[in-house]
XYZ file of C-alpha atoms in Angstrom:
562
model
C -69.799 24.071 -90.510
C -66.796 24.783 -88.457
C -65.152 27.871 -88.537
C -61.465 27.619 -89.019
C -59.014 28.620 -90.710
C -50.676 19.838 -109.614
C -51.281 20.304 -111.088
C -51.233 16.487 -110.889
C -50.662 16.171 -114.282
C -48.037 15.149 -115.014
C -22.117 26.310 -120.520
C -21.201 27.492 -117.219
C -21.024 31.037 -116.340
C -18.762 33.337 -114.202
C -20.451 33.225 -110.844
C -22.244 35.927 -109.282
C -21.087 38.057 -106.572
C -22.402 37.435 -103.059
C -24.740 39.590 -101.385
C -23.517 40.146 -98.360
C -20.165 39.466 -96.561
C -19.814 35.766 -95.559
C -17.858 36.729 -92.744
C -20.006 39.047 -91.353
C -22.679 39.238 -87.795
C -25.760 38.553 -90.331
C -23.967 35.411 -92.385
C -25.412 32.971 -90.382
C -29.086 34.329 -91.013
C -28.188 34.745 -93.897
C -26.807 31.059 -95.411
C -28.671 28.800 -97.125
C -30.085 25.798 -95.002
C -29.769 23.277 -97.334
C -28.459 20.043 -95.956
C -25.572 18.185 -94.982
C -22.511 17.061 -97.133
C -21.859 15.792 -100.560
C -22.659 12.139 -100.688
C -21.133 9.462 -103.469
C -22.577 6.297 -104.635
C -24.010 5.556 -108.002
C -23.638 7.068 -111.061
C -26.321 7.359 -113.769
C -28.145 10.423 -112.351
C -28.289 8.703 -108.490
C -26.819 10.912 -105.650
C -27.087 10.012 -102.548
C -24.853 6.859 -102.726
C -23.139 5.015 -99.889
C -20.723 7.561 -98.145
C -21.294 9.868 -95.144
C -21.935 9.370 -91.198
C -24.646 7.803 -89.861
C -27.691 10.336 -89.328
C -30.800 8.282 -90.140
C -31.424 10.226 -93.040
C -32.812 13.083 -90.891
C -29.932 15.985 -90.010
C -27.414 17.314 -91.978
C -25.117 20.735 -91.776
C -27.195 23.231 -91.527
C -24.883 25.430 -93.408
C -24.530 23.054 -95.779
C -26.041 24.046 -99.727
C -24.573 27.747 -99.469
C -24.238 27.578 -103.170
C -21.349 29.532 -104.343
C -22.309 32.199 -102.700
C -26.123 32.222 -102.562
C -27.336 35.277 -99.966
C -30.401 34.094 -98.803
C -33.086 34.388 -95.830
C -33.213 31.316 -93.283
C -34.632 28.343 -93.766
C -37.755 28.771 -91.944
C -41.758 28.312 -92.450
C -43.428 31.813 -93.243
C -46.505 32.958 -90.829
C -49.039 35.226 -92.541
C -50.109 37.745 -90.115
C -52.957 39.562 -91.491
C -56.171 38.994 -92.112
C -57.910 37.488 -95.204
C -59.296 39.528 -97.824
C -62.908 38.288 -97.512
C -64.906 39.773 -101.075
C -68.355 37.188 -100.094
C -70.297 38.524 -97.378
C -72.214 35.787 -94.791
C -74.772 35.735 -97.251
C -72.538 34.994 -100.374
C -70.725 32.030 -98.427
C -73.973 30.989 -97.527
C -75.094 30.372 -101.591
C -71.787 29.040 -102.682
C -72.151 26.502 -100.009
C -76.165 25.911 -100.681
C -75.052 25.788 -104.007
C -72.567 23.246 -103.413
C -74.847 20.774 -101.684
C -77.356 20.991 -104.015
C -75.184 20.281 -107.200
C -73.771 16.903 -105.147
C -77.691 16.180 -103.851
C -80.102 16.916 -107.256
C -77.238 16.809 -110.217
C -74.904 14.817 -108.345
C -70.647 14.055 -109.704
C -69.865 11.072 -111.430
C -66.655 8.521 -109.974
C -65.309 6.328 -112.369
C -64.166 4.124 -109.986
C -66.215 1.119 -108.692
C -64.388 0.758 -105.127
C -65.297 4.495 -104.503
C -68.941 3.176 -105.758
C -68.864 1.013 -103.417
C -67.991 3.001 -100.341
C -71.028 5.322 -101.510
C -73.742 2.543 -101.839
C -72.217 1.552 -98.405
C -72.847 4.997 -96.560
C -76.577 4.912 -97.931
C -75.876 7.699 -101.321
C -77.557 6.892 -104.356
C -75.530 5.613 -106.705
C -76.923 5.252 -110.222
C -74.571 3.865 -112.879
C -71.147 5.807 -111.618
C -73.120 9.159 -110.817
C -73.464 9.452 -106.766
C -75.864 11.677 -104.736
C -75.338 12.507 -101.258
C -77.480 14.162 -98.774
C -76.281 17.249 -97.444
C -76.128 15.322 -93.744
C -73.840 12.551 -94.871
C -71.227 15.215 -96.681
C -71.795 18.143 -93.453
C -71.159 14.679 -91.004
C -68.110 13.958 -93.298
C -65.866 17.163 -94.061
C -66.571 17.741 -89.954
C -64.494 14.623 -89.677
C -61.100 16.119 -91.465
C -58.864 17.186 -88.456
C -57.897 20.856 -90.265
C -53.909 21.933 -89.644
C -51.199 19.158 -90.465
C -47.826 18.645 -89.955
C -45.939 16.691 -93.302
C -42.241 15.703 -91.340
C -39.851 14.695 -94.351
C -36.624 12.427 -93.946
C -34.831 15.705 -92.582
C -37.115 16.598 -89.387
C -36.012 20.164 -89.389
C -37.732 20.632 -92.997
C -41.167 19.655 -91.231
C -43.700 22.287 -92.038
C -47.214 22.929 -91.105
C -50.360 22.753 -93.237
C -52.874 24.939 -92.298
C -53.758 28.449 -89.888
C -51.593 30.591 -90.799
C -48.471 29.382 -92.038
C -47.629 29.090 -95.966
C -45.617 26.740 -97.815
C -44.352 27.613 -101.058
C -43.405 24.151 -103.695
C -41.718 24.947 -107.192
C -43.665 24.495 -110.345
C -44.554 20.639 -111.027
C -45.936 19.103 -114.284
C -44.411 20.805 -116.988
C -43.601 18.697 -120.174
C -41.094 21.362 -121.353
C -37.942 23.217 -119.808
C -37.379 26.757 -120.867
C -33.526 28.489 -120.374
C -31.620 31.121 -121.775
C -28.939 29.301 -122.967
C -30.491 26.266 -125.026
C -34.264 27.533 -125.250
C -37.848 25.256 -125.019
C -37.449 21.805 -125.286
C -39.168 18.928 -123.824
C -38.164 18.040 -120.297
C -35.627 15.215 -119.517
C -33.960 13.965 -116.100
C -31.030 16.513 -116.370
C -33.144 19.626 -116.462
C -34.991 17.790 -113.877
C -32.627 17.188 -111.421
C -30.978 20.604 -112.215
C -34.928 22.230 -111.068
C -34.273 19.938 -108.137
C -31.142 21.235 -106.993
C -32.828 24.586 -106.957
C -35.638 23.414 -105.107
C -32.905 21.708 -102.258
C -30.993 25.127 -102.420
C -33.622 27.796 -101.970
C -35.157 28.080 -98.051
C -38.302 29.838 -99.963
C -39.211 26.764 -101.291
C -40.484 23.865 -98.632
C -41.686 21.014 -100.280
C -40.431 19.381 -103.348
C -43.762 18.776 -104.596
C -43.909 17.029 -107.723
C -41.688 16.813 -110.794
C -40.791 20.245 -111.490
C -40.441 19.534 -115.110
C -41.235 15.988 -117.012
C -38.427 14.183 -117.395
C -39.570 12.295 -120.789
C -36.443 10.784 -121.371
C -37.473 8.134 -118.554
C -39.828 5.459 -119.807
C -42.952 5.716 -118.070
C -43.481 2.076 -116.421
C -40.211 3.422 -114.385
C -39.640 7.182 -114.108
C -41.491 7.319 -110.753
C -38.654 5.073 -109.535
C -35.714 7.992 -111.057
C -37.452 10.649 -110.035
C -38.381 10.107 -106.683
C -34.797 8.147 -105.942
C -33.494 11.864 -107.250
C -35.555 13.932 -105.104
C -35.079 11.841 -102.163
C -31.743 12.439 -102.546
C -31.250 15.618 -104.183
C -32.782 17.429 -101.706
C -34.377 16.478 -97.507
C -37.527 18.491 -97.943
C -41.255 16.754 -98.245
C -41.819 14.923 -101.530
C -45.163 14.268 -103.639
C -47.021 11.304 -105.141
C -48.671 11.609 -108.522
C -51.761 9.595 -108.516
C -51.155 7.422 -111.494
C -52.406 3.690 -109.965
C -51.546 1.551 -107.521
C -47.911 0.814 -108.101
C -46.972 4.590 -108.471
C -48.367 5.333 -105.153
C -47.211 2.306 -103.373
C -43.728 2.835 -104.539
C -43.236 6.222 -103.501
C -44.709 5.785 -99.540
C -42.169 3.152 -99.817
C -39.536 5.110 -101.088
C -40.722 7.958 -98.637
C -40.657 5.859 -95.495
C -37.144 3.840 -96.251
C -35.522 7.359 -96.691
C -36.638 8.565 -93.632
C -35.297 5.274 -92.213
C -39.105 4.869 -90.373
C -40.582 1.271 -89.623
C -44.099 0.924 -91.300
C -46.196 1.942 -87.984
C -43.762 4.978 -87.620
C -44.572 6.074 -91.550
C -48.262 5.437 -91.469
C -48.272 7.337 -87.727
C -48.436 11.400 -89.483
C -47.424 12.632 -92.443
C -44.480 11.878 -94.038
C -45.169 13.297 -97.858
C -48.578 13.991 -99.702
C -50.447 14.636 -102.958
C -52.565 16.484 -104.758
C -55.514 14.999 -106.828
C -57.938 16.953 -109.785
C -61.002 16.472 -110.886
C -62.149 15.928 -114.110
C -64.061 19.045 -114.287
C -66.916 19.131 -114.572
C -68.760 16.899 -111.920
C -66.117 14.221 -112.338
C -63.672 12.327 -110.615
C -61.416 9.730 -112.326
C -59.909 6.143 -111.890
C -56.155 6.391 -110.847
C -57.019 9.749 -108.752
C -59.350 8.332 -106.524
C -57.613 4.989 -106.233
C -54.313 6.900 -105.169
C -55.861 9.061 -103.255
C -57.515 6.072 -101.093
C -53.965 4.292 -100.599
C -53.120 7.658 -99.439
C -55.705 8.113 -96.990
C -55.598 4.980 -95.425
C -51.780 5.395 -94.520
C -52.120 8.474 -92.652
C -50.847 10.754 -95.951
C -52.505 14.212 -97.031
C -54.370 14.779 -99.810
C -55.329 17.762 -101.419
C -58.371 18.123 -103.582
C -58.264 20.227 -106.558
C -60.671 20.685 -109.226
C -59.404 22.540 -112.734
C -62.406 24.852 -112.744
C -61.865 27.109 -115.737
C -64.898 29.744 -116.151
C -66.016 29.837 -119.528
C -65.047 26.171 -120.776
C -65.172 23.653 -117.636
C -67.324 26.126 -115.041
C -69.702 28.606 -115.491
C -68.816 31.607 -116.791
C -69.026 34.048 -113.618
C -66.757 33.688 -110.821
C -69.739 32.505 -107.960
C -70.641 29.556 -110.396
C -67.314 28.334 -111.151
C -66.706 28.418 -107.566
C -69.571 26.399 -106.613
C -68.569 23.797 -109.203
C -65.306 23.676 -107.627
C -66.270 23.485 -104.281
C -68.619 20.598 -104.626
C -66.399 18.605 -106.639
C -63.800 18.874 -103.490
C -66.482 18.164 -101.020
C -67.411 15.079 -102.665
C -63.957 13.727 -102.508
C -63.178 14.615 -99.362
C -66.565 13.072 -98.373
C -65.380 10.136 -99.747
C -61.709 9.911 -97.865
C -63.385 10.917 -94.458
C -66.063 7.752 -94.949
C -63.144 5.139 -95.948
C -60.335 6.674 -93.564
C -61.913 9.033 -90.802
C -59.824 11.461 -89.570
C -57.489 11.237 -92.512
C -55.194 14.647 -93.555
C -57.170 16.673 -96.623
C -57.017 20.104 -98.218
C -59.493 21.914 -100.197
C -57.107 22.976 -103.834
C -58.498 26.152 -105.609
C -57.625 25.983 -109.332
C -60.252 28.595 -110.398
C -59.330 31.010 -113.234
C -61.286 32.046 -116.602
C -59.871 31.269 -120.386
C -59.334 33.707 -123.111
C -62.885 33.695 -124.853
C -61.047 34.323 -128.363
C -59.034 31.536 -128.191
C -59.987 29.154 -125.409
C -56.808 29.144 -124.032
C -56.236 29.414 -120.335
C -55.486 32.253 -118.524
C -54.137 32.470 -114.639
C -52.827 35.638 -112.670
C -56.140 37.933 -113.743
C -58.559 39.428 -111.606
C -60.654 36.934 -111.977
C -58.504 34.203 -110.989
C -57.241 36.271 -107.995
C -60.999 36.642 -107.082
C -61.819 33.604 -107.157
C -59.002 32.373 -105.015
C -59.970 34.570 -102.645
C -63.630 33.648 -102.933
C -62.447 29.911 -102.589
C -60.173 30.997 -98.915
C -63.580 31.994 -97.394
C -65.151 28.448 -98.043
C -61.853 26.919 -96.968
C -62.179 28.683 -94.055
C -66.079 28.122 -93.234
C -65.144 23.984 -93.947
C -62.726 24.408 -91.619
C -59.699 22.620 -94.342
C -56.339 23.814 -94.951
C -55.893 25.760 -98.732
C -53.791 25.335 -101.385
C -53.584 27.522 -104.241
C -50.719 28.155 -106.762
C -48.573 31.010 -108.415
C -49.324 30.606 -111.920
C -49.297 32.830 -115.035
C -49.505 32.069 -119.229
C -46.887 34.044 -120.342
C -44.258 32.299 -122.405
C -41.172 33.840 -121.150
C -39.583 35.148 -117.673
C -40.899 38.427 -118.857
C -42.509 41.077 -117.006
C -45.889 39.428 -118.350
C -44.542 36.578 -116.648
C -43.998 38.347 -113.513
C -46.634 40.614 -113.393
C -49.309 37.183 -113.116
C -46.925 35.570 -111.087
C -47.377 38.508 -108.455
C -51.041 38.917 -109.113
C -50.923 35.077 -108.312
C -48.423 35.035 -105.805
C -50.598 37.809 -103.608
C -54.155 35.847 -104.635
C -52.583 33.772 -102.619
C -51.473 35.752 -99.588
C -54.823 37.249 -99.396
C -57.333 34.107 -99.843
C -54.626 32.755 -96.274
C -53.331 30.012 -98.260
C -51.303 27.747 -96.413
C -49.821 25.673 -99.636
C -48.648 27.306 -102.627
C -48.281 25.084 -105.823
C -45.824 26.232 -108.659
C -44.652 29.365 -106.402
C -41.591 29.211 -108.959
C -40.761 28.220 -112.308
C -43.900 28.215 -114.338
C -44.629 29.518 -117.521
C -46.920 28.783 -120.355
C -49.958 28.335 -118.871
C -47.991 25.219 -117.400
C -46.153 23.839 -119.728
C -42.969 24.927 -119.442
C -40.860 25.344 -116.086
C -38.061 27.288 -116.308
C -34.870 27.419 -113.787
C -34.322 31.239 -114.454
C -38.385 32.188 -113.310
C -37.803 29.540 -110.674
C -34.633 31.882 -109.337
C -36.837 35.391 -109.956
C -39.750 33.877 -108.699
C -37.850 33.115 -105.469
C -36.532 36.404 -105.113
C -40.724 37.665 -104.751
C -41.016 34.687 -102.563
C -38.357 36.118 -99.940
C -40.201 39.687 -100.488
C -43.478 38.161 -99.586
C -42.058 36.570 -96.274
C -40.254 39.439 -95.268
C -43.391 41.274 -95.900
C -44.585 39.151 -93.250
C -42.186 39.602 -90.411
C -43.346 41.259 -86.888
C -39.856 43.529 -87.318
C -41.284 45.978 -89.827
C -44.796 46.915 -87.863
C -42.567 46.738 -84.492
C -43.988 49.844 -82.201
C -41.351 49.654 -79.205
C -39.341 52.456 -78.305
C -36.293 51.238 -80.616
C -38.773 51.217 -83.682
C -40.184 54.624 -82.539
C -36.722 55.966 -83.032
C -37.107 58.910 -80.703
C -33.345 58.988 -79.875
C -32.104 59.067 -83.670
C -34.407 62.122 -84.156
C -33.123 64.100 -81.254
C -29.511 62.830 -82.662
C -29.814 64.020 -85.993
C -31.981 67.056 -85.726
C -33.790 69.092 -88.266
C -31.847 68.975 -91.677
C -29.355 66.373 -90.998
C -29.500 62.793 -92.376
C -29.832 59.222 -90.656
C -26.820 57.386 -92.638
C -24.749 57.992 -89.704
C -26.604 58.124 -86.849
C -26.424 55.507 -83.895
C -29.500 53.758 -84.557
C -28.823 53.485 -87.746
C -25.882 52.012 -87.650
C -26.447 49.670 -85.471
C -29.484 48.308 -87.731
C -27.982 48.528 -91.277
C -26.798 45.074 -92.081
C -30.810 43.676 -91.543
C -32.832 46.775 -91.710
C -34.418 46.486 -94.976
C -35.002 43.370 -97.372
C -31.836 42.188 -99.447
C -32.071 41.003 -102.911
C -30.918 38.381 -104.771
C -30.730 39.109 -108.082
C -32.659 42.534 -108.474
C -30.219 45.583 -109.113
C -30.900 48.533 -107.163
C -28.125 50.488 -108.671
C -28.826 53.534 -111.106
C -28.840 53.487 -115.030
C -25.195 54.359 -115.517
C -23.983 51.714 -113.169
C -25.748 49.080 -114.554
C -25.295 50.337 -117.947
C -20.857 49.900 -117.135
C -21.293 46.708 -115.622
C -22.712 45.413 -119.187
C -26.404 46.495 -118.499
C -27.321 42.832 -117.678
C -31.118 42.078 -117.352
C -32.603 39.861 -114.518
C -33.285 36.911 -116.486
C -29.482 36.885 -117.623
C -28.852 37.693 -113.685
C -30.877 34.398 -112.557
C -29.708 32.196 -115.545
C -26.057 33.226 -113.797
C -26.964 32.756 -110.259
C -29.111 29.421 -111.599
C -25.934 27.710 -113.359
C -23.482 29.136 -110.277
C -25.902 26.912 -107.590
C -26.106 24.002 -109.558
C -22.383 23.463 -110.759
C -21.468 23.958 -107.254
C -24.420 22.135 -106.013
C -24.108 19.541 -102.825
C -26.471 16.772 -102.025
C -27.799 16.649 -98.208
C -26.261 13.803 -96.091
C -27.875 10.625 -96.133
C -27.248 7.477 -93.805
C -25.151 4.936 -96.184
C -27.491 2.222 -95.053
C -30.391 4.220 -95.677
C -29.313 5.045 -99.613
C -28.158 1.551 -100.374
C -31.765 0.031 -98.969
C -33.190 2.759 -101.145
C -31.261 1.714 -104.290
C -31.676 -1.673 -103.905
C -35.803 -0.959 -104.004
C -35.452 0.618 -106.640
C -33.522 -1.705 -108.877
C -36.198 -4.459 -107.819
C -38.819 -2.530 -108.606
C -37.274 -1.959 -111.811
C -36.211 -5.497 -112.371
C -40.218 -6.070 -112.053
C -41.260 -4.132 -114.377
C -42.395 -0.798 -112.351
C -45.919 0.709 -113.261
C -47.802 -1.289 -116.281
C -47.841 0.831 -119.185
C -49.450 -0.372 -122.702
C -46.140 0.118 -124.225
């Protein structure tokens, strides 16, 4: 093998100081990236209408989406620097992947899904019933064929990021059937609370691809809430959307909906990447209908897909970390098997959704030391396929707590150390999942700008300036360095600026109304959206996108059986 580097599931307050001085020499790294200018149009929850100049969908203002005075880093794609934490030695990625071939050669992984059948019988794997064999030849021949990194370009070409080496891409949480806030509690999702998540998304540069629905909007019948929510996200924010994998017409209309935004003929859309998805097994050793069938429409356009099993140790995956591993990893290799042999060459990812339950309860449990193992387990046989990894930032607490956060991080770091390159729910979850939450969306971000400042080449700098030799001499044996030259020429971006984290002491915070942080973000979260902007989009390009999707509405939308 080479050596290389979802789930899918489905009132106002007084605004918040800004962090820094618009005005000053750092404002420009400093402003949000979020897009161009406010665009009319339709009402009933579209933005995006029929108003703005021509730009092909692509550019807007760069400065455009400073929300009320969000202090933020600069749009741009993180690079992780150092190495992987590797806990297998040769020999252990040796049995996981031994162990993988044998499960899809002796036990072998169900499809339930007779075109994928098909394909099988066709490349000579014994099929018997819908349970397929391979030889390990046919899958080593296969997974050689993905092509590793990928670029996904969205609508606004300067949001383009790269999947794979060692860049990371951090999406907000997706899936949830319940919103969480401070100021109206748990409730089941609808389109407001969605777009509101959305607007965060668009507004934050630590987040790079919309992903999927941050929370479900179940307000939206079914047979059409594909048609809302992606019309909202396409214009809500300019940064790479997501297809759920929920049959034919689901997929079909969003790579439409995808390639009319980005005003793209079809050759031009089915060219690279334009947007992707994320499928899961049915763990264990199964793979279902609409996933596979998605996930083939996807592949044979050119689109990524990622491959992620739900391998929970203990209740779908064997108990110990190595096993539940080698579950995982087979059930991705025989997908991926599959896309290479009906689309060669095709965009894929190995997903790791590997974490243990509670053995009292059953329940679920993510940010452990298990999970974080076993991501980390599952970035060495990312890295030994030679396929790009996604992972996610995940915990089960139930509130933005420090339970919440404490996963979260655990999660969040898994994930920096296994050399992710695509970070699922990096803000916003809670409850194992079911709830996402705009105030842990807004604290989750402020880790997420830690983590890529962690990464910048500035604070492991060795030249001369870093060494500092001159502001020693300067300041001399029992002075201090508040003053001194170097100092003060370095002050502004010397050290990591929060967003809502107080650094102040007890008695400061205690006169300023001792406010905690998830009171901080719920501020900062209600001062972005109420003062929210849409990116620019071509007038053209938004009324051929609402016209789709009032035909496709007119027709019905996805068949539902009620």
């Amino acid at each position: 093998m080479r050596q290389r580097r979802s789930d899918s599931g489905h009132g106002r307050d007084d605004a918040v100081a800004a962090a820094s001085d618009p005005g000053s020499a750092d404002a420009a790294m400093l402003a949000p990236d979020g897009g161009g200018g406010r665009t009319g149009g339709r009402s009933g929850g579209r933005s995006g209408g029929r108003s703005g100049g021509r730009s092909g969908g692509r550019r807007g203002n760069p400065r455009r989406g400073a929300e009320a005075g969000l202090s933020q880093q600069a749009w741009r794609q993180p690079v992780n620097p150092d190495p992987p934490v590797a806990p297998l030695d040769e020999d252990g990625v040796q049995a996981i992947h031994r162990g993988a071939l044998h499960i899809l050669q002796e036990i072998g992984i169900e499809f339930l899904n007779d075109e994928a059948l098909a394909l099988f019988r066709a490349a000579g794997c014994r099929v018997e019933g819908q349970r397929v064999q391979m030889d390990d030849d046919f899958v080593t021949e296969m997974v050689a064929r993905a092509p590793g990194p990928f670029t996904i370009t969205p609508r606004n070409p300067d949001r383009a990021v790269t999947i794979g080496g060692q860049a990371m891409t951090f999406i907000h949480v997706c899936s949830p059937p319940n919103v969480w806030d401070l100021a109206q509690g748990k409730r089941p999702g609808d389109r407001a609370a969605f777009r509101d998540l959305t607007m965060l998304a668009q507004a934050f540069n630590c987040i790079h691809l919309s992903g999927g629905y941050p929370v479900e909007p179940v307000d939206l019948h079914p047979a059409t809430r594909h048609l809302d929510c992606l019309h909202d996200q396409l214009t809500l924010t300019d940064k790479g959307v997501h297809a759920y994998c929920l049959g034919r017409e689901r997929v079909e209309d969003v790579m439409e909906m995808v390639r009319i935004a980005a005003g793209l003929t079809h050759a031009e859309f089915d060219a690279s990447p334009r947007m992707f998805t994320n499928i899961n097994s049915t763990s264990p050793l199964k793979h279902d209908f609409p996933m596979i069938d998605g996930a083939l429409r996807m592949a044979r356009r050119g689109q990524p897909v990622v491959v992620t099993p739900f391998t929970l140790a203990g209740a779908m995956a064997p108990v110990t970390m190595a096993g539940a591993v080698t579950l995982s990893v087979a059930e991705t290799l025989a997908a991926v098997a599959l896309l290479q042999y009906a689309a060669p060459g095709c965009p894929v990812g190995m997903g790791t959704f590997t974490s243990n339950v509670d053995m009292r309860s059953g329940a679920p449990a993510f940010g452990t030391p298990e999970y974080m193992r076993a991501t980390q387990m599952t970035g060495q046989m990312a890295r030994f396929y030679g396929l790009p990894l996604r992972s996610s930032g995940v915990c089960t607490a139930n509130a933005p707590d420090g339970q919440a956060m404490w996963e979260t991080s655990n999660s969040l770091w898994a994930a920096v150390q296994s050399g992710t390159n695509m970070v699922y729910h990096a803000a916003g979850w809670l409850e194992g999942g079911l709830i996402a939450s705009p105030e842990k969306l807004v604290m989750d971000c402020e880790m997420l700008q830690m983590i890529q400042r962690y990464f910048e080449p500035a604070l492991t700098a060795t030249t001369a300036q870093d060494i500092a030799l001159s502001a020693v001499a300067e300041v001399g044996a029992g002075g201090h360095y508040f003053g001194c030259e170097h100092t003060r020429e370095r002050y502004e971006t010397a050290f990591y600026a929060p967003i809502v984290s107080d650094w102040r002491n007890y008695e400061a915070w205690e006169a300023d109304g001792a406010v905690q942080t998830p009171e901080r973000a719920h501020r900062l979260y209600r001062q972005i959206v109420d003062g929210f902007q849409p990116p620019a989009m071509d007038p053209a390009i938004a009324e051929e996108l609402a016209d789709f999707v009032d035909r496709r509405k007119a027709e019905g939308g996805a068949p539902t059986d009620f």
